[in-house]
Short mmCIF file of C-alpha atoms and ligand atoms in Angstrom, two decimals:
data_model
loop_
_atom_site.label_atom_id
_atom_site.label_comp_id
_atom_site.label_asym_id
_atom_site.label_seq_id
_atom_site.Cartn_x
_atom_site.Cartn_y
_atom_site.Cartn_z
CA MET A 1 -35.25 10.82 3.16
CA SER A 2 -35.26 7.08 3.44
CA ARG A 3 -34.85 5.31 6.83
CA ASP A 4 -32.61 2.97 4.95
CA ALA A 5 -29.90 5.57 4.83
CA ILE A 6 -27.12 4.58 7.13
CA HIS A 7 -24.25 7.05 7.41
CA ASP A 8 -21.46 5.09 9.10
CA PRO A 9 -18.59 5.74 6.75
CA LYS A 10 -16.01 3.85 9.00
CA LEU A 11 -18.07 0.82 9.14
CA HIS A 12 -18.81 0.64 5.38
CA ARG A 13 -15.17 1.33 4.55
CA ALA A 14 -13.98 -1.47 6.88
CA ARG A 15 -16.41 -3.82 5.20
CA ARG A 16 -15.11 -2.83 1.83
CA THR A 17 -11.48 -3.16 2.83
CA ARG A 18 -12.09 -6.68 4.16
CA LEU A 19 -13.86 -7.82 1.04
CA LEU A 20 -11.44 -6.33 -1.35
CA GLU A 21 -8.44 -7.85 0.62
CA ALA A 22 -10.09 -11.24 0.37
CA LEU A 23 -10.84 -10.85 -3.40
CA GLY A 24 -7.61 -9.47 -4.29
CA ASP A 25 -6.78 -7.14 -7.22
CA GLY A 26 -9.60 -6.21 -9.48
CA LEU A 27 -12.55 -3.85 -9.89
CA LEU A 28 -15.68 -4.67 -7.93
CA LEU A 29 -18.78 -3.43 -9.81
CA LEU A 30 -21.89 -3.73 -7.58
CA PRO A 31 -25.21 -2.25 -8.60
CA THR A 32 -27.99 -1.84 -6.08
CA ALA A 33 -31.42 -3.58 -6.59
CA PRO A 34 -33.60 -2.28 -9.39
CA GLU A 35 -36.97 -0.68 -8.80
CA THR A 36 -39.76 -2.93 -9.96
CA LEU A 37 -43.12 -2.13 -11.37
CA ARG A 38 -46.16 -3.29 -9.53
CA ASN A 39 -48.72 -2.28 -12.21
CA GLY A 40 -48.93 0.62 -14.60
CA ASP A 41 -46.65 3.30 -13.33
CA VAL A 42 -46.84 2.14 -9.72
CA HIS A 43 -43.68 0.69 -8.24
CA HIS A 44 -43.28 -1.80 -5.48
CA GLU A 45 -41.96 -0.26 -2.29
CA TYR A 46 -38.21 0.17 -2.82
CA ARG A 47 -35.57 -1.68 -0.71
CA PRO A 48 -31.89 -1.32 -1.54
CA GLY A 49 -29.97 -4.36 -2.60
CA SER A 50 -28.57 -6.20 0.45
CA ASP A 51 -25.04 -6.59 -0.74
CA PHE A 52 -24.88 -2.94 -1.99
CA HIS A 53 -26.41 -1.58 1.29
CA TYR A 54 -23.98 -3.64 3.33
CA LEU A 55 -20.89 -2.08 1.64
CA THR A 56 -22.39 1.53 1.26
CA GLY A 57 -25.43 2.22 3.43
CA TYR A 58 -26.74 4.20 0.45
CA PRO A 59 -30.53 3.88 0.07
CA GLU A 60 -31.58 5.12 -3.31
CA PRO A 61 -32.23 3.15 -6.50
CA GLU A 62 -30.11 3.50 -9.66
CA ALA A 63 -26.85 3.47 -7.76
CA VAL A 64 -23.63 1.57 -8.33
CA LEU A 65 -20.55 1.05 -6.33
CA ALA A 66 -17.15 0.64 -7.93
CA ALA A 67 -14.18 -0.14 -5.68
CA TRP A 68 -10.73 -1.59 -6.17
CA ARG A 69 -7.56 -1.93 -4.08
CA THR A 70 -4.94 0.75 -4.25
CA GLY A 71 -2.37 -1.01 -1.87
CA ARG A 72 -2.39 -3.28 1.04
CA GLY A 73 -5.43 -2.58 3.20
CA ARG A 74 -6.29 0.45 1.05
CA HIS A 75 -8.85 1.01 -1.61
CA ARG A 76 -10.76 3.56 -3.61
CA ALA A 77 -14.54 3.55 -3.57
CA VAL A 78 -16.67 5.45 -5.99
CA LEU A 79 -20.46 5.69 -5.88
CA PHE A 80 -22.56 6.38 -9.03
CA VAL A 81 -25.92 7.88 -8.11
CA ARG A 82 -29.01 9.63 -9.36
CA PRO A 83 -28.37 13.24 -9.98
CA ARG A 84 -30.32 15.88 -8.29
CA ASP A 85 -33.36 16.72 -10.25
CA PRO A 86 -35.67 19.44 -8.79
CA ALA A 87 -38.55 18.60 -11.15
CA ARG A 88 -38.52 14.84 -10.31
CA GLU A 89 -38.01 15.53 -6.57
CA VAL A 90 -41.25 17.41 -6.50
CA TRP A 91 -42.95 14.02 -7.41
CA ASP A 92 -40.68 11.29 -5.84
CA GLY A 93 -38.97 13.15 -2.91
CA LYS A 94 -35.48 14.35 -2.24
CA ARG A 95 -32.36 12.82 -3.72
CA TYR A 96 -28.91 12.96 -2.26
CA GLY A 97 -27.11 13.48 -5.50
CA PRO A 98 -23.35 13.03 -6.03
CA ALA A 99 -22.17 15.89 -3.72
CA LEU A 100 -24.09 14.76 -0.62
CA ALA A 101 -23.50 11.15 -1.33
CA GLN A 102 -19.77 11.62 -1.22
CA ARG A 103 -20.02 13.78 1.92
CA LEU A 104 -22.39 11.52 3.91
CA PHE A 105 -21.50 7.96 2.82
CA GLY A 106 -17.71 8.26 3.01
CA VAL A 107 -16.71 7.19 -0.43
CA ASP A 108 -13.63 8.71 -2.17
CA ALA A 109 -15.89 10.16 -5.07
CA ALA A 110 -19.38 10.19 -6.23
CA HIS A 111 -20.63 10.84 -9.81
CA PRO A 112 -23.92 10.89 -11.62
CA ILE A 113 -24.90 7.40 -12.73
CA ALA A 114 -24.55 8.56 -16.49
CA ASP A 115 -20.89 8.74 -15.87
CA LEU A 116 -20.43 5.17 -15.03
CA TRP A 117 -19.27 3.84 -18.28
CA ARG A 118 -16.86 6.72 -18.98
CA VAL A 119 -15.17 6.21 -15.56
CA LEU A 120 -15.22 2.38 -16.07
CA ALA A 121 -13.51 2.86 -19.38
CA GLU A 122 -10.67 4.67 -17.59
CA VAL A 123 -10.37 2.36 -14.72
CA LEU A 124 -11.04 -1.08 -16.08
CA PRO A 125 -7.86 -1.36 -18.26
CA THR A 126 -5.80 -0.87 -15.12
CA GLN A 127 -7.40 -3.75 -13.38
CA PRO A 128 -6.74 -7.53 -13.88
CA ARG A 129 -10.22 -8.63 -13.08
CA LEU A 130 -13.75 -7.52 -12.84
CA PHE A 131 -15.69 -8.70 -9.94
CA HIS A 132 -19.29 -8.81 -11.01
CA ARG A 133 -22.14 -11.29 -10.55
CA LEU A 134 -23.52 -12.47 -13.85
CA GLY A 135 -26.94 -13.58 -13.87
CA ALA A 136 -28.18 -11.63 -10.86
CA ASP A 137 -29.81 -8.95 -13.05
CA PRO A 138 -30.05 -9.51 -16.83
CA ALA A 139 -30.28 -5.78 -17.39
CA TRP A 140 -26.76 -5.25 -15.90
CA ASP A 141 -25.36 -8.02 -17.84
CA GLN A 142 -26.72 -6.52 -21.01
CA ARG A 143 -25.31 -3.14 -20.19
CA LEU A 144 -21.94 -4.73 -19.48
CA LEU A 145 -21.88 -6.64 -22.74
CA GLN A 146 -22.81 -3.36 -24.67
CA PHE A 147 -20.02 -1.68 -22.79
CA PHE A 148 -17.48 -4.36 -23.94
CA ALA A 149 -18.91 -4.23 -27.54
CA ALA A 150 -18.43 -0.37 -27.58
CA GLN A 151 -14.73 -0.74 -26.26
CA ALA A 152 -14.02 -3.34 -28.92
CA LYS A 153 -15.41 -1.12 -31.63
CA LYS A 154 -13.00 1.68 -30.61
CA HIS A 155 -10.14 -0.59 -31.61
CA ARG A 156 -11.50 -1.52 -35.10
CA ARG A 157 -8.17 -1.07 -36.83
CA ARG A 158 -6.16 -2.90 -34.21
CA GLU A 159 -6.41 -5.99 -32.18
CA PRO A 160 -8.94 -4.99 -29.30
CA PRO A 161 -7.51 -5.51 -25.96
CA ALA A 162 -8.91 -8.61 -24.12
CA HIS A 163 -11.81 -7.84 -21.68
CA PRO A 164 -10.91 -8.63 -18.17
CA VAL A 165 -11.59 -11.90 -16.43
CA ILE A 166 -14.94 -11.66 -14.84
CA GLN A 167 -15.18 -13.30 -11.35
CA ASP A 168 -18.18 -13.69 -9.18
CA PRO A 169 -17.59 -11.89 -5.82
CA LEU A 170 -20.60 -13.44 -4.19
CA PRO A 171 -19.06 -16.46 -2.50
CA VAL A 172 -16.42 -14.31 -0.76
CA LEU A 173 -19.00 -11.57 0.00
CA ALA A 174 -21.49 -14.19 1.35
CA ALA A 175 -18.90 -15.72 3.61
CA GLN A 176 -18.04 -12.24 4.94
CA ARG A 177 -21.70 -11.50 5.55
CA LEU A 178 -22.41 -14.75 7.28
CA GLN A 179 -20.17 -13.52 10.29
CA LYS A 180 -21.89 -10.51 11.45
CA ASP A 181 -19.93 -7.38 12.54
CA GLN A 182 -20.79 -5.04 15.41
CA GLY A 183 -22.99 -2.89 13.15
CA GLU A 184 -24.97 -5.81 11.89
CA ILE A 185 -25.29 -7.43 15.43
CA ASP A 186 -26.52 -4.10 16.71
CA ALA A 187 -29.06 -3.69 13.92
CA LEU A 188 -30.18 -7.37 14.43
CA ARG A 189 -30.65 -6.82 18.19
CA VAL A 190 -33.00 -3.95 17.49
CA ALA A 191 -34.86 -5.83 14.69
CA ALA A 192 -35.28 -8.69 17.18
CA ALA A 193 -36.41 -6.56 20.04
CA ILE A 194 -39.03 -4.84 17.70
CA THR A 195 -40.16 -8.22 16.36
CA ALA A 196 -40.59 -9.68 19.93
CA SER A 197 -42.59 -6.75 20.91
CA GLY A 198 -44.89 -7.09 17.87
CA HIS A 199 -45.60 -10.79 18.74
CA GLU A 200 -46.47 -9.90 22.39
CA VAL A 201 -48.86 -7.16 21.10
CA ALA A 202 -50.40 -9.69 18.62
CA MET A 203 -50.93 -12.09 21.54
CA ARG A 204 -52.73 -9.45 23.40
CA ALA A 205 -54.80 -8.39 20.37
CA ALA A 206 -56.01 -11.92 19.34
CA ARG A 207 -59.42 -13.11 20.51
CA PRO A 208 -62.33 -15.15 19.15
CA GLY A 209 -64.23 -13.29 16.56
CA ARG A 210 -61.43 -11.14 15.25
CA HIS A 211 -59.86 -11.81 11.88
CA GLU A 212 -56.37 -12.90 11.21
CA TYR A 213 -55.76 -9.57 9.40
CA GLU A 214 -56.82 -7.60 12.40
CA VAL A 215 -54.25 -9.28 14.56
CA GLN A 216 -51.67 -8.69 11.65
CA ALA A 217 -52.51 -5.12 11.82
CA ALA A 218 -51.88 -4.93 15.52
CA LEU A 219 -48.62 -6.63 15.10
CA GLU A 220 -47.38 -4.58 12.28
CA ALA A 221 -48.51 -1.34 13.83
CA GLU A 222 -46.25 -2.07 16.80
CA PHE A 223 -43.35 -2.83 14.28
CA ARG A 224 -43.89 0.58 12.75
CA ARG A 225 -44.41 2.35 16.07
CA LEU A 226 -41.03 1.13 17.08
CA GLY A 227 -39.24 2.40 13.96
CA SER A 228 -39.29 -0.62 11.58
CA PRO A 229 -40.02 0.71 8.13
CA ARG A 230 -41.27 -2.56 6.78
CA ASN A 231 -41.41 -6.23 7.37
CA GLY A 232 -38.60 -8.70 6.44
CA TYR A 233 -41.10 -10.90 4.70
CA ALA A 234 -44.86 -11.24 4.43
CA SER A 235 -46.42 -12.01 7.84
CA ILE A 236 -48.05 -15.44 8.20
CA VAL A 237 -51.10 -15.16 10.55
CA ALA A 238 -52.58 -18.65 10.49
CA SER A 239 -55.46 -19.79 12.78
CA GLY A 240 -56.59 -23.22 13.35
CA ALA A 241 -55.68 -25.73 10.64
CA ASN A 242 -54.20 -22.85 8.45
CA ALA A 243 -51.15 -23.30 10.61
CA CYS A 244 -50.44 -26.43 8.62
CA ILE A 245 -49.93 -24.44 5.41
CA LEU A 246 -46.33 -23.46 5.86
CA HIS A 247 -46.45 -20.27 3.88
CA TYR A 248 -50.04 -19.35 4.43
CA HIS A 249 -50.70 -15.76 3.34
CA GLU A 250 -54.47 -15.13 2.96
CA ASN A 251 -54.69 -14.06 6.68
CA ASP A 252 -58.39 -13.58 6.33
CA ARG A 253 -60.05 -16.15 8.53
CA ARG A 254 -62.08 -15.38 11.66
CA LEU A 255 -60.51 -16.67 14.83
CA ARG A 256 -62.29 -19.29 16.88
CA ASP A 257 -62.23 -19.99 20.55
CA GLY A 258 -60.42 -23.31 21.21
CA GLU A 259 -58.12 -22.95 18.26
CA LEU A 260 -54.52 -21.83 18.08
CA LEU A 261 -53.06 -18.82 16.17
CA LEU A 262 -49.55 -19.26 14.56
CA ILE A 263 -47.78 -15.95 13.66
CA ASP A 264 -44.60 -16.03 11.69
CA ALA A 265 -43.42 -12.36 11.22
CA GLY A 266 -40.33 -10.29 11.45
CA ALA A 267 -39.64 -6.52 11.52
CA GLU A 268 -36.87 -4.97 9.44
CA PHE A 269 -34.65 -2.35 11.02
CA ALA A 270 -31.64 -0.68 9.53
CA GLY A 271 -31.79 -3.23 6.71
CA HIS A 272 -31.89 -6.22 8.98
CA THR A 273 -34.78 -8.51 9.95
CA GLY A 274 -36.04 -10.53 12.78
CA ASP A 275 -37.75 -13.90 12.05
CA VAL A 276 -40.05 -15.17 14.93
CA THR A 277 -42.76 -17.64 15.11
CA ARG A 278 -45.19 -17.95 18.11
CA THR A 279 -48.20 -20.23 18.42
CA PHE A 280 -50.73 -19.39 21.11
CA PRO A 281 -54.42 -19.86 22.04
CA VAL A 282 -57.11 -17.72 20.52
CA GLY A 283 -58.95 -18.13 23.77
CA ARG A 284 -57.68 -18.22 27.32
CA ALA A 285 -55.68 -21.50 27.51
CA PHE A 286 -54.15 -24.39 25.49
CA THR A 287 -56.45 -27.52 25.28
CA GLU A 288 -54.84 -30.65 26.70
CA ALA A 289 -53.95 -31.91 23.14
CA GLN A 290 -52.56 -28.52 22.03
CA ALA A 291 -50.41 -28.35 25.19
CA ALA A 292 -49.08 -31.77 24.68
CA VAL A 293 -47.91 -30.94 21.19
CA TYR A 294 -46.62 -27.56 22.26
CA ARG A 295 -44.47 -29.08 24.98
CA VAL A 296 -42.81 -31.41 22.42
CA VAL A 297 -42.14 -28.58 19.93
CA LEU A 298 -40.86 -26.32 22.71
CA ARG A 299 -38.56 -29.15 24.03
CA ALA A 300 -37.29 -29.63 20.52
CA GLN A 301 -36.62 -25.97 20.00
CA LEU A 302 -34.71 -25.67 23.37
CA ALA A 303 -32.59 -28.65 22.27
CA GLY A 304 -32.11 -27.00 18.90
CA ILE A 305 -30.87 -23.76 20.45
CA ARG A 306 -28.41 -25.64 22.75
CA ALA A 307 -26.95 -27.15 19.68
CA CYS A 308 -25.96 -23.79 18.22
CA ARG A 309 -22.50 -23.95 19.54
CA LEU A 310 -19.56 -22.38 17.91
CA GLY A 311 -17.84 -24.99 15.61
CA ALA A 312 -20.88 -27.41 15.67
CA ARG A 313 -21.91 -28.70 12.30
CA SER A 314 -24.50 -26.39 10.77
CA ASP A 315 -27.07 -29.09 10.87
CA ALA A 316 -26.62 -29.85 14.52
CA PRO A 317 -29.82 -27.81 15.49
CA HIS A 318 -31.79 -29.80 12.92
CA ARG A 319 -30.57 -33.11 14.16
CA ALA A 320 -31.27 -32.11 17.77
CA CYS A 321 -34.80 -30.99 16.88
CA VAL A 322 -35.53 -34.12 14.88
CA ARG A 323 -34.47 -36.42 17.65
CA VAL A 324 -36.77 -34.69 20.19
CA LEU A 325 -39.70 -34.35 17.83
CA THR A 326 -39.39 -38.00 16.89
CA GLN A 327 -39.42 -38.91 20.65
CA GLY A 328 -42.43 -36.59 20.99
CA LEU A 329 -44.30 -38.29 18.04
CA VAL A 330 -43.84 -41.53 19.96
CA GLU A 331 -45.26 -39.96 23.12
CA LEU A 332 -48.14 -38.53 21.26
CA GLY A 333 -49.12 -41.89 19.80
CA VAL A 334 -48.22 -40.90 16.30
CA LEU A 335 -45.19 -43.15 15.76
CA ARG A 336 -44.30 -46.57 17.28
CA GLY A 337 -40.88 -48.04 17.67
CA THR A 338 -37.40 -47.22 18.95
CA VAL A 339 -36.49 -43.44 18.61
CA ALA A 340 -33.06 -44.21 17.04
CA LYS A 341 -34.57 -46.38 14.27
CA LEU A 342 -37.40 -43.87 13.51
CA VAL A 343 -34.77 -41.09 13.31
CA ALA A 344 -32.64 -43.07 10.92
CA LYS A 345 -35.65 -43.73 8.69
CA GLU A 346 -36.69 -40.04 8.95
CA ARG A 347 -40.19 -41.06 9.96
CA HIS A 348 -40.91 -37.61 11.28
CA LYS A 349 -41.29 -36.15 7.82
CA PRO A 350 -45.03 -36.35 7.27
CA TRP A 351 -45.45 -33.98 10.30
CA TYR A 352 -42.12 -32.02 10.19
CA MET A 353 -41.28 -31.37 6.54
CA HIS A 354 -39.01 -28.28 6.59
CA GLY A 355 -35.56 -27.64 7.79
CA THR A 356 -34.85 -26.31 11.29
CA SER A 357 -32.55 -23.36 10.63
CA HIS A 358 -31.44 -20.82 8.02
CA TRP A 359 -28.99 -17.95 8.22
CA LEU A 360 -30.58 -14.68 9.18
CA GLY A 361 -29.27 -11.13 8.65
CA ARG A 362 -30.28 -8.50 5.95
CA ASP A 363 -32.34 -11.19 4.22
CA VAL A 364 -34.69 -13.51 6.04
CA HIS A 365 -32.95 -16.34 4.26
CA ASP A 366 -29.56 -14.65 4.39
CA VAL A 367 -26.42 -15.46 2.32
CA GLY A 368 -23.85 -18.01 3.37
CA ALA A 369 -23.02 -21.62 2.57
CA TYR A 370 -24.45 -24.40 4.71
CA ARG A 371 -22.27 -27.20 3.27
CA ASP A 372 -18.85 -27.28 1.77
CA ALA A 373 -17.85 -28.36 -1.76
CA ASP A 374 -17.88 -32.10 -0.61
CA ASP A 375 -21.43 -31.66 0.83
CA ARG A 376 -20.21 -31.74 4.41
CA PRO A 377 -22.10 -29.27 6.81
CA GLU A 378 -19.93 -26.24 7.51
CA PRO A 379 -19.04 -25.57 11.14
CA LEU A 380 -21.12 -22.82 12.81
CA PRO A 381 -18.87 -19.74 12.72
CA ARG A 382 -18.52 -16.96 15.38
CA HIS A 383 -21.26 -14.28 15.18
CA ALA A 384 -23.33 -16.17 12.59
CA VAL A 385 -27.06 -15.61 13.21
CA LEU A 386 -29.49 -18.52 12.44
CA THR A 387 -33.07 -19.33 13.23
CA VAL A 388 -34.19 -22.45 15.19
CA GLU A 389 -37.67 -23.18 14.06
CA PRO A 390 -39.02 -26.70 14.68
CA GLY A 391 -42.70 -27.42 14.27
CA LEU A 392 -45.30 -30.17 14.07
CA TYR A 393 -48.21 -30.02 11.66
CA PHE A 394 -51.21 -32.47 11.92
CA ALA A 395 -53.51 -31.80 8.85
CA PRO A 396 -57.25 -31.91 9.73
CA ASP A 397 -57.77 -34.95 7.33
CA ASP A 398 -54.61 -36.91 8.55
CA ARG A 399 -56.18 -40.28 9.53
CA LYS A 400 -52.60 -41.57 10.62
CA VAL A 401 -52.69 -39.48 13.83
CA PRO A 402 -54.97 -39.55 16.90
CA ARG A 403 -58.21 -37.66 16.22
CA GLU A 404 -57.47 -35.08 18.99
CA LEU A 405 -54.30 -33.88 17.23
CA ARG A 406 -55.92 -33.21 13.74
CA GLY A 407 -55.97 -29.63 12.75
CA ILE A 408 -53.04 -28.61 15.17
CA GLY A 409 -50.12 -26.79 13.67
CA ILE A 410 -47.38 -25.51 16.04
CA ARG A 411 -44.05 -23.85 15.15
CA ILE A 412 -41.75 -22.04 17.58
CA GLU A 413 -38.99 -19.90 16.07
CA ASP A 414 -36.24 -17.68 17.63
CA ASP A 415 -33.13 -16.03 16.25
CA VAL A 416 -29.82 -17.11 17.72
CA LEU A 417 -26.41 -15.44 17.68
CA VAL A 418 -23.51 -17.93 17.81
CA THR A 419 -20.78 -16.75 20.27
CA ALA A 420 -17.74 -18.19 22.03
CA ARG A 421 -19.81 -18.10 25.22
CA GLY A 422 -22.59 -20.14 23.72
CA PRO A 423 -25.91 -19.49 21.85
CA GLU A 424 -27.56 -16.11 22.66
CA VAL A 425 -31.35 -15.92 21.84
CA LEU A 426 -31.79 -12.48 20.31
CA THR A 427 -35.63 -12.76 20.43
CA ALA A 428 -36.01 -14.15 23.91
CA ALA A 429 -38.22 -11.22 24.91
CA ALA A 430 -41.19 -12.83 22.96
CA PRO A 431 -43.18 -14.75 25.40
CA LYS A 432 -42.76 -18.62 24.87
CA SER A 433 -43.44 -20.77 27.90
CA ILE A 434 -47.01 -22.07 28.26
CA ALA A 435 -47.32 -20.24 31.59
CA ALA A 436 -46.16 -16.88 29.99
CA ILE A 437 -48.43 -17.19 26.95
CA GLU A 438 -51.48 -18.28 29.07
CA ARG A 439 -50.95 -15.29 31.44
CA ILE A 440 -51.21 -12.99 28.47
CA CYS A 441 -54.13 -14.78 26.93
CA ALA A 442 -56.08 -14.88 30.15
CA GLY A 443 -55.44 -11.23 30.82
CA ARG A 444 -56.72 -9.92 27.51
CA ALA A 445 -59.45 -7.31 27.97
CA GLY A 446 -62.88 -7.89 26.48
CA ILE A 447 -62.87 -11.67 26.53
CA ASP A 448 -65.82 -13.25 28.11
N1 LIG B 1 -40.47 -16.65 7.88
C1 LIG B 1 -39.85 -17.58 6.91
C2 LIG B 1 -39.04 -18.58 7.69
O1 LIG B 1 -39.25 -18.80 8.82
O2 LIG B 1 -38.24 -19.18 7.03
MN1 LIG B 2 -37.32 -18.73 9.59
MN1 LIG B 3 -40.22 -17.46 10.13
#
């Protein structure tokens, strides 16, 4: 059965209770992610919807959660799932079915998915609101409209009852998911540890003559070996100037001595992902120019991590990184002028064109607001997890920078948990200092 199955009924009940208390009275209707076709009759690998999995731990497709408050701090949760089907199970693997779903996943009841609309017709009239995110999946919106149409038809001779107010539960759910609970922190710690180990294995596996995809294979083999069923996003394995393409994905170039290799990859574990970038020499050591850029990016990253303090503005890490990167661009001979003025004019942008941080959790770009309704940065809340990922990218044909910098792209990324005791780097085990990286590079077997 799927490694996405998480049987922790108390944890999921607590999450649902918290959500429903915050939403108030109404029926939450939450489908999991649909299966998607890759081609013909072949599906993409299935991954449950993040919100659904957060509230249920249930791994199979074609499942829906319905939940509503039954009193202060109490609720009823019903799962609708694929029924057992011995003929289909021969082809596609075992299914839980309603009986096992109810027993293992701690819901109050579970029914075959075909019963959804019948049960909804009973429950919905007792509820003042329907919490459902319109627009997330047009197929579900359509089913809901058809349901309302069918309900209206039943009352042809009389005034049909008004359909309930439909309210989007996502803002409340996203704010809840932004602050990780113990189950999420535990899963993220494991995802981070697996991710760090994969990066170290990749550092050992890289060498001149190998291809980017061979290093990718070594990295991802380590992820799988340690129990990660899949990556949280497509691995970026970018050698030389490919590192200047932010979402490079071909991963098919041959590595050359004297160049750097940038790897941005994260292992998923129990529905949560790491997100780490390391940049290191293909050969034994950094060149002088590479080391000079690396030191600037590392200094920026450490400043960004220090800025991840509880209650700090959510853009504090970015501001800290931009300041250090701008100072570094002056030291590298790329910019001229006073740092404060250069920062005010955002003169770093040709070489640092992306943001520094995003929320991290189940999704690599996880849910949660960064700014309030007045566009002011939100304060960093307790147990939020965010990345800190500054970089500098000097394209090979960039005539505005000294020749020796051209073709160098460096990013360093870690995952940080915000705590009352200060920032905790979950991915600290991935080698990062020049000394630690060069020790690994120089110690690789089979390099002449
Ligand atoms: N790996 C995607 C990112 O760093 O945002
Ligand atoms: Mn990231
Ligand atoms: Mn990344």
